Short mmCIF file of C-alpha atoms in Angstrom, two decimals:
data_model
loop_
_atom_site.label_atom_id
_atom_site.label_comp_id
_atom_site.label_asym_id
_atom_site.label_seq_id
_atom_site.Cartn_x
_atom_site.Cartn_y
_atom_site.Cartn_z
CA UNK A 754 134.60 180.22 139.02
CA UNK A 755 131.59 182.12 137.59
CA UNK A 756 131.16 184.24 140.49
CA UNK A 757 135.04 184.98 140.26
CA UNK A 758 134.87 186.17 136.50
CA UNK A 759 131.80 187.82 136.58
CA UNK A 760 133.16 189.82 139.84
CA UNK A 761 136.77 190.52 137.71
CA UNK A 762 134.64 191.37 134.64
CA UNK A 763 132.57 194.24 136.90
CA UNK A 764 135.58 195.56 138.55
CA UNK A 765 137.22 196.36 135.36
CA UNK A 766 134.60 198.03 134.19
CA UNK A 767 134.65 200.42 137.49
CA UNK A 768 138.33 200.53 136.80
CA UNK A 769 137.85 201.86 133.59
CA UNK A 770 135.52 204.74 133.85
CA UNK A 771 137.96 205.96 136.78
CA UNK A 772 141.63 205.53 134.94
CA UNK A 773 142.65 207.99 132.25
CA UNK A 774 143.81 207.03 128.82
CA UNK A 775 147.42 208.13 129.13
CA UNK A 776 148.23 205.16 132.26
CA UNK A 777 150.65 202.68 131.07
CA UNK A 778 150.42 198.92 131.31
CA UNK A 779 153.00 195.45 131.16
CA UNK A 780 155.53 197.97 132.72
CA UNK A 781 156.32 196.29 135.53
CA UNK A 782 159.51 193.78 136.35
CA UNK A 783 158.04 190.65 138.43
CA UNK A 784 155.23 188.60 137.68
CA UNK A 785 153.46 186.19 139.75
CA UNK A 786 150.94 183.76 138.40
CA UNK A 787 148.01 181.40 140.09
CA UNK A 788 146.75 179.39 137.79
CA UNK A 789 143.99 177.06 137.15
CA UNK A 790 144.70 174.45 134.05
CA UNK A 791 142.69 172.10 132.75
CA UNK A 792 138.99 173.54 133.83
CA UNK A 793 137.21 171.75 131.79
CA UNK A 794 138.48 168.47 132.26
CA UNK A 795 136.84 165.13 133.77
CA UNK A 796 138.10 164.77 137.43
CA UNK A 797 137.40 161.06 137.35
CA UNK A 798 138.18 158.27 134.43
CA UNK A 799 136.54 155.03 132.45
CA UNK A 800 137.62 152.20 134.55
CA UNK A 801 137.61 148.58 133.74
CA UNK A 802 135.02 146.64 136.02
CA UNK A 803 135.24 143.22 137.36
CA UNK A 804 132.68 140.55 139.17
CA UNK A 805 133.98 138.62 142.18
CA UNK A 806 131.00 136.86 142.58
CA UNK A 807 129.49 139.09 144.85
CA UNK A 808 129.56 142.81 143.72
CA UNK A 809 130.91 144.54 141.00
CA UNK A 810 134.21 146.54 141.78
CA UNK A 811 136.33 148.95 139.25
CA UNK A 812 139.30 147.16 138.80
CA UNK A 813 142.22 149.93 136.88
CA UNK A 814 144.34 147.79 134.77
CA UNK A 815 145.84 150.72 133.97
CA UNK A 816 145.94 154.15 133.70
CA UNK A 817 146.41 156.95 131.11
CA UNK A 818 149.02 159.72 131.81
CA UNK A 819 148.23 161.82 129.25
CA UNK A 820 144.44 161.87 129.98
CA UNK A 821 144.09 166.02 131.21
CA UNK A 822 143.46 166.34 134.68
CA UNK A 823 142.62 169.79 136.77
CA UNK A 824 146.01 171.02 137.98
CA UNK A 825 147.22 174.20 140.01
CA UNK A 826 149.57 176.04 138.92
CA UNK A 827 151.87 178.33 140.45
CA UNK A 828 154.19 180.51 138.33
CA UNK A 829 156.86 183.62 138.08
CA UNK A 830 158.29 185.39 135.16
CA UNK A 831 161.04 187.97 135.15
CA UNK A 832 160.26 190.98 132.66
CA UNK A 833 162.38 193.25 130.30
CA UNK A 834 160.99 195.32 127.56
CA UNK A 835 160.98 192.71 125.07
CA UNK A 836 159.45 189.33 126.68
CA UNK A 837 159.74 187.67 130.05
CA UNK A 838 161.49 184.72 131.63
CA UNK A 839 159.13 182.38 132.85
CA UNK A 840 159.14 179.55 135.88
CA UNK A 841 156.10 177.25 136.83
CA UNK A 842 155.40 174.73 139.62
CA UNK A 843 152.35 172.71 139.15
CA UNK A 844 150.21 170.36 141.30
CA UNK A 845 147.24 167.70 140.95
CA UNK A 846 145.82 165.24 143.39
CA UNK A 847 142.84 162.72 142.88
CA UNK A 848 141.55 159.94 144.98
CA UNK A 849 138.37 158.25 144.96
CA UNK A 850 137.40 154.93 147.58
CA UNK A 851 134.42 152.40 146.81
CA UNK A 852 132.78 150.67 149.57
CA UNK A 853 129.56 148.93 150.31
CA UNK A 854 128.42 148.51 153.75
CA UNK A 855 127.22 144.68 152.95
CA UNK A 856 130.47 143.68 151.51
CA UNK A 857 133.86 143.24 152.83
CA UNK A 858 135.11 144.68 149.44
CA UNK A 859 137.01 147.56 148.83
CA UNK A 860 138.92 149.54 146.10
CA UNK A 861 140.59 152.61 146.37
CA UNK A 862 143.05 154.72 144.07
CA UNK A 863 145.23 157.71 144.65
CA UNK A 864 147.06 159.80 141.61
CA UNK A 865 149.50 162.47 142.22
CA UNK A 866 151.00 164.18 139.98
CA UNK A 867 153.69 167.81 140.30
CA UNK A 868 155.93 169.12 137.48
CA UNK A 869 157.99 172.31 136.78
CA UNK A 870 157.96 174.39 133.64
CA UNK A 871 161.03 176.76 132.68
CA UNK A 872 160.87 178.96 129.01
CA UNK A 873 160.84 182.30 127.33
CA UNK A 874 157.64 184.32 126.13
CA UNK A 875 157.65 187.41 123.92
CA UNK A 876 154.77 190.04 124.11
CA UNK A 877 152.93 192.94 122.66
CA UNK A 878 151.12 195.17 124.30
CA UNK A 879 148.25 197.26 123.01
CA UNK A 880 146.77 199.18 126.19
CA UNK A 881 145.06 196.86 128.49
CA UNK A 882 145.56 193.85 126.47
CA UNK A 883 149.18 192.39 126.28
CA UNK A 884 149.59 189.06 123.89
CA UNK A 885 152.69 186.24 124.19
CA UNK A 886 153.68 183.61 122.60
CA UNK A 887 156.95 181.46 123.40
CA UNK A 888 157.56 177.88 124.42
CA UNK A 889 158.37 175.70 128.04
CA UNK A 890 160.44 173.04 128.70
CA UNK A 891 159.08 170.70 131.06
CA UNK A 892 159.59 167.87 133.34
CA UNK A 893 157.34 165.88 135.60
CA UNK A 894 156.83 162.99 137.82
CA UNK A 895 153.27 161.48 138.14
CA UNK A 896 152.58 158.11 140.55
CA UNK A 897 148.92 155.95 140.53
CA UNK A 898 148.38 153.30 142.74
CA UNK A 899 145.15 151.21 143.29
CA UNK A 900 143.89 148.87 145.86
CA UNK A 901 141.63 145.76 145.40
CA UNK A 902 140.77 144.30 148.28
CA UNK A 903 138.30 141.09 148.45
CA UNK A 904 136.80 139.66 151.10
CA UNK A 905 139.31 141.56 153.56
CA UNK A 906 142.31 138.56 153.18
CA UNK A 907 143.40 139.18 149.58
CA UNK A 908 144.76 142.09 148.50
CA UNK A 909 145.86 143.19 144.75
CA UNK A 910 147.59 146.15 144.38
CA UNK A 911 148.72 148.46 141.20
CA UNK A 912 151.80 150.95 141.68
CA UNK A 913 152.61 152.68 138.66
CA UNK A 914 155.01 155.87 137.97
CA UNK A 915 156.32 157.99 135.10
CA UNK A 916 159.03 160.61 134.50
CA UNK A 917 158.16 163.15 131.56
CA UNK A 918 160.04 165.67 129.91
CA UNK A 919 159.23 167.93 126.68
CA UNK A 920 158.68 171.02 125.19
CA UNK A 921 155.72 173.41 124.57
CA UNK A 922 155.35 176.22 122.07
CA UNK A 923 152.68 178.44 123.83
CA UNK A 924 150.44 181.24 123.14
CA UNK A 925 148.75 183.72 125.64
CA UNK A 926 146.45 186.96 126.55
CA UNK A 927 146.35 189.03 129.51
CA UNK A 928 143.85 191.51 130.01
CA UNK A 929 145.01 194.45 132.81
CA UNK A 930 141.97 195.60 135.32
CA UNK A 931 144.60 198.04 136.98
CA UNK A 932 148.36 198.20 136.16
CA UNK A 933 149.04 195.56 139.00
CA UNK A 934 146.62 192.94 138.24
CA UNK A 935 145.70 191.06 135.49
CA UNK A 936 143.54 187.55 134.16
CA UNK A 937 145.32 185.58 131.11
CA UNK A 938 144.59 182.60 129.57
CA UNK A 939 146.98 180.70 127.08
CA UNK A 940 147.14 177.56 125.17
CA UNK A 941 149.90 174.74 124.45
CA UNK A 942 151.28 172.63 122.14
CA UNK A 943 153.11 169.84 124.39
CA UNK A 944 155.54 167.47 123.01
CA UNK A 945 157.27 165.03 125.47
CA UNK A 946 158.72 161.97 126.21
CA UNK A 947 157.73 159.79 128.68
CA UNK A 948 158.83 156.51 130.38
CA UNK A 949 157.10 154.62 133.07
CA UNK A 950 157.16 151.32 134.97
CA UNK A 951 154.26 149.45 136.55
CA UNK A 952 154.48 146.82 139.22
CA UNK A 953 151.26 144.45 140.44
CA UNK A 954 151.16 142.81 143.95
CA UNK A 955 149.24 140.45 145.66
CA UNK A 956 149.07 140.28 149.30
CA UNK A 957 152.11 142.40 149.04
CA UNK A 958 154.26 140.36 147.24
CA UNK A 959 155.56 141.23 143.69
CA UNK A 960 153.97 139.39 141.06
CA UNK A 961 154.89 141.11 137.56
CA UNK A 962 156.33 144.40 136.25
CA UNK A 963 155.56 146.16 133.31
CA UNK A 964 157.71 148.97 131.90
CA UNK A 965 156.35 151.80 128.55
CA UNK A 966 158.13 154.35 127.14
CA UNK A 967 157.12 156.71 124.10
CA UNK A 968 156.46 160.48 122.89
CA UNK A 969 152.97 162.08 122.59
CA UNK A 970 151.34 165.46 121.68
CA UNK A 971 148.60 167.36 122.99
CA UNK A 972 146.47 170.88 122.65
CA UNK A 973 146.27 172.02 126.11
CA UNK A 974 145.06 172.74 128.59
CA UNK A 975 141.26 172.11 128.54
CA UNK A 976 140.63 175.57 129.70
CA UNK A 977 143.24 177.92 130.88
CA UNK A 978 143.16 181.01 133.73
CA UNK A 979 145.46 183.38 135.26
CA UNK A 980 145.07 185.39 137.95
CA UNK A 981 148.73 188.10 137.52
CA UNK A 982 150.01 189.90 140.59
CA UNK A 983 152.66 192.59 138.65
CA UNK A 984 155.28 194.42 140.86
#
């Protein structure tokens, strides 16, 4: 990621000395986004740990679906001379497996997680640089579920899901390199609601559900960057 902004960063400079004054930027109609959210965030999380009596496995009780997690995003947005209309698809996957080669023993756990974003932005722009702010609406469907095997005859599984839905007042930059491609970064205040239900099996019958529903906040993302294709 490094490599990729120091690159950008020496590029625009080369861009600079060659382009006159007088070219105009944020003039163009269609936007596409990639993005990278949550940078800075832990890819892994604190799990709860448990002794069988012969080696010590992480055993998730349960999991936290607002804990930030490194997600891709890609996005569109629709210009006019005022602001944009904006449309966002995002994705994150993480999955981890614990073994040991003198133990018939196993855990595993998979989280996958995609949403869509839909809003309105409003922007300046001075030159090169071009600042937004607006909000999203948002919905989003997440699922977790962990394995727990012991001994290779008794299985205990976790499935859990959640829907969310909410809005986000937002704030952004984009800096132009040439009047077709741009790097942004932006930050979030997210407000949603959220309801989820968790069931727990053994040997793959149902032994007991649990169901949560709530609202939360969150500053976000833990890092935020653009790469802007304009057109």
């Amino acid at each position: 990621m490094l490599l990729i902004v120091v690159f950008i960063m020496g590029l625009s400079s080369s861009v600079l000395c060659q382009e006159t004054e007088k070219t105009v930027f944020n003039t163009q109609k269609t936007e596409v986004n990639i993005a990278i959210a949550n940078i800075f965030a832990k890819n892994d999380f604190y799990p709860y740990y448990a002794y069988d009596g012969t080696l010590v496995l992480p055993y998730f009780l349960y999991y936290d679906y607002s804990q930030p997690k490194t997600k891709l995003i890609a996005g569109l947005k629709f210009h006019n001379p005022k602001g944009a209309v904006r449309l966002a698809f995002e994705f994150s996957y993480n999955g981890r497996k614990y073994d040991n080669d003198n133990s018939a023993n196993t855990s595993s756990y998979k989280i996958l997680e995609a949403g869509m974003n839909a809003g309105y932005e409003w922007h300046s722009t001075f030159n090169r640089v071009n600042i937004y702010y607006g909000f999203d609406m948002s919905v989003a469907h997440a699922n977790y579920k962990y394995i727990n095997t012991i001994n290779s005859s008794e299985e205990h599984t976790t499935k859990s899901s959640e829907i969310s839905y909410g809005m986000s007042p937002l704030v952004g930059v984009n800096f132009f390199i040439t009047p077709n491609l741009s790097i942004g970064t932006e930050m979030k205040f997210m407000m949603e609601g959220f309801s989820g239900k968790t069931i727990y099996e053994y040997n793959g019958e149902e032994q007991d559900t649990d169901k949560s529903n709530g609202f939360r906040t969150q500053f976000g993302p833990l890092g935020f960057l653009s790469f802007n294709i304009h057109f």
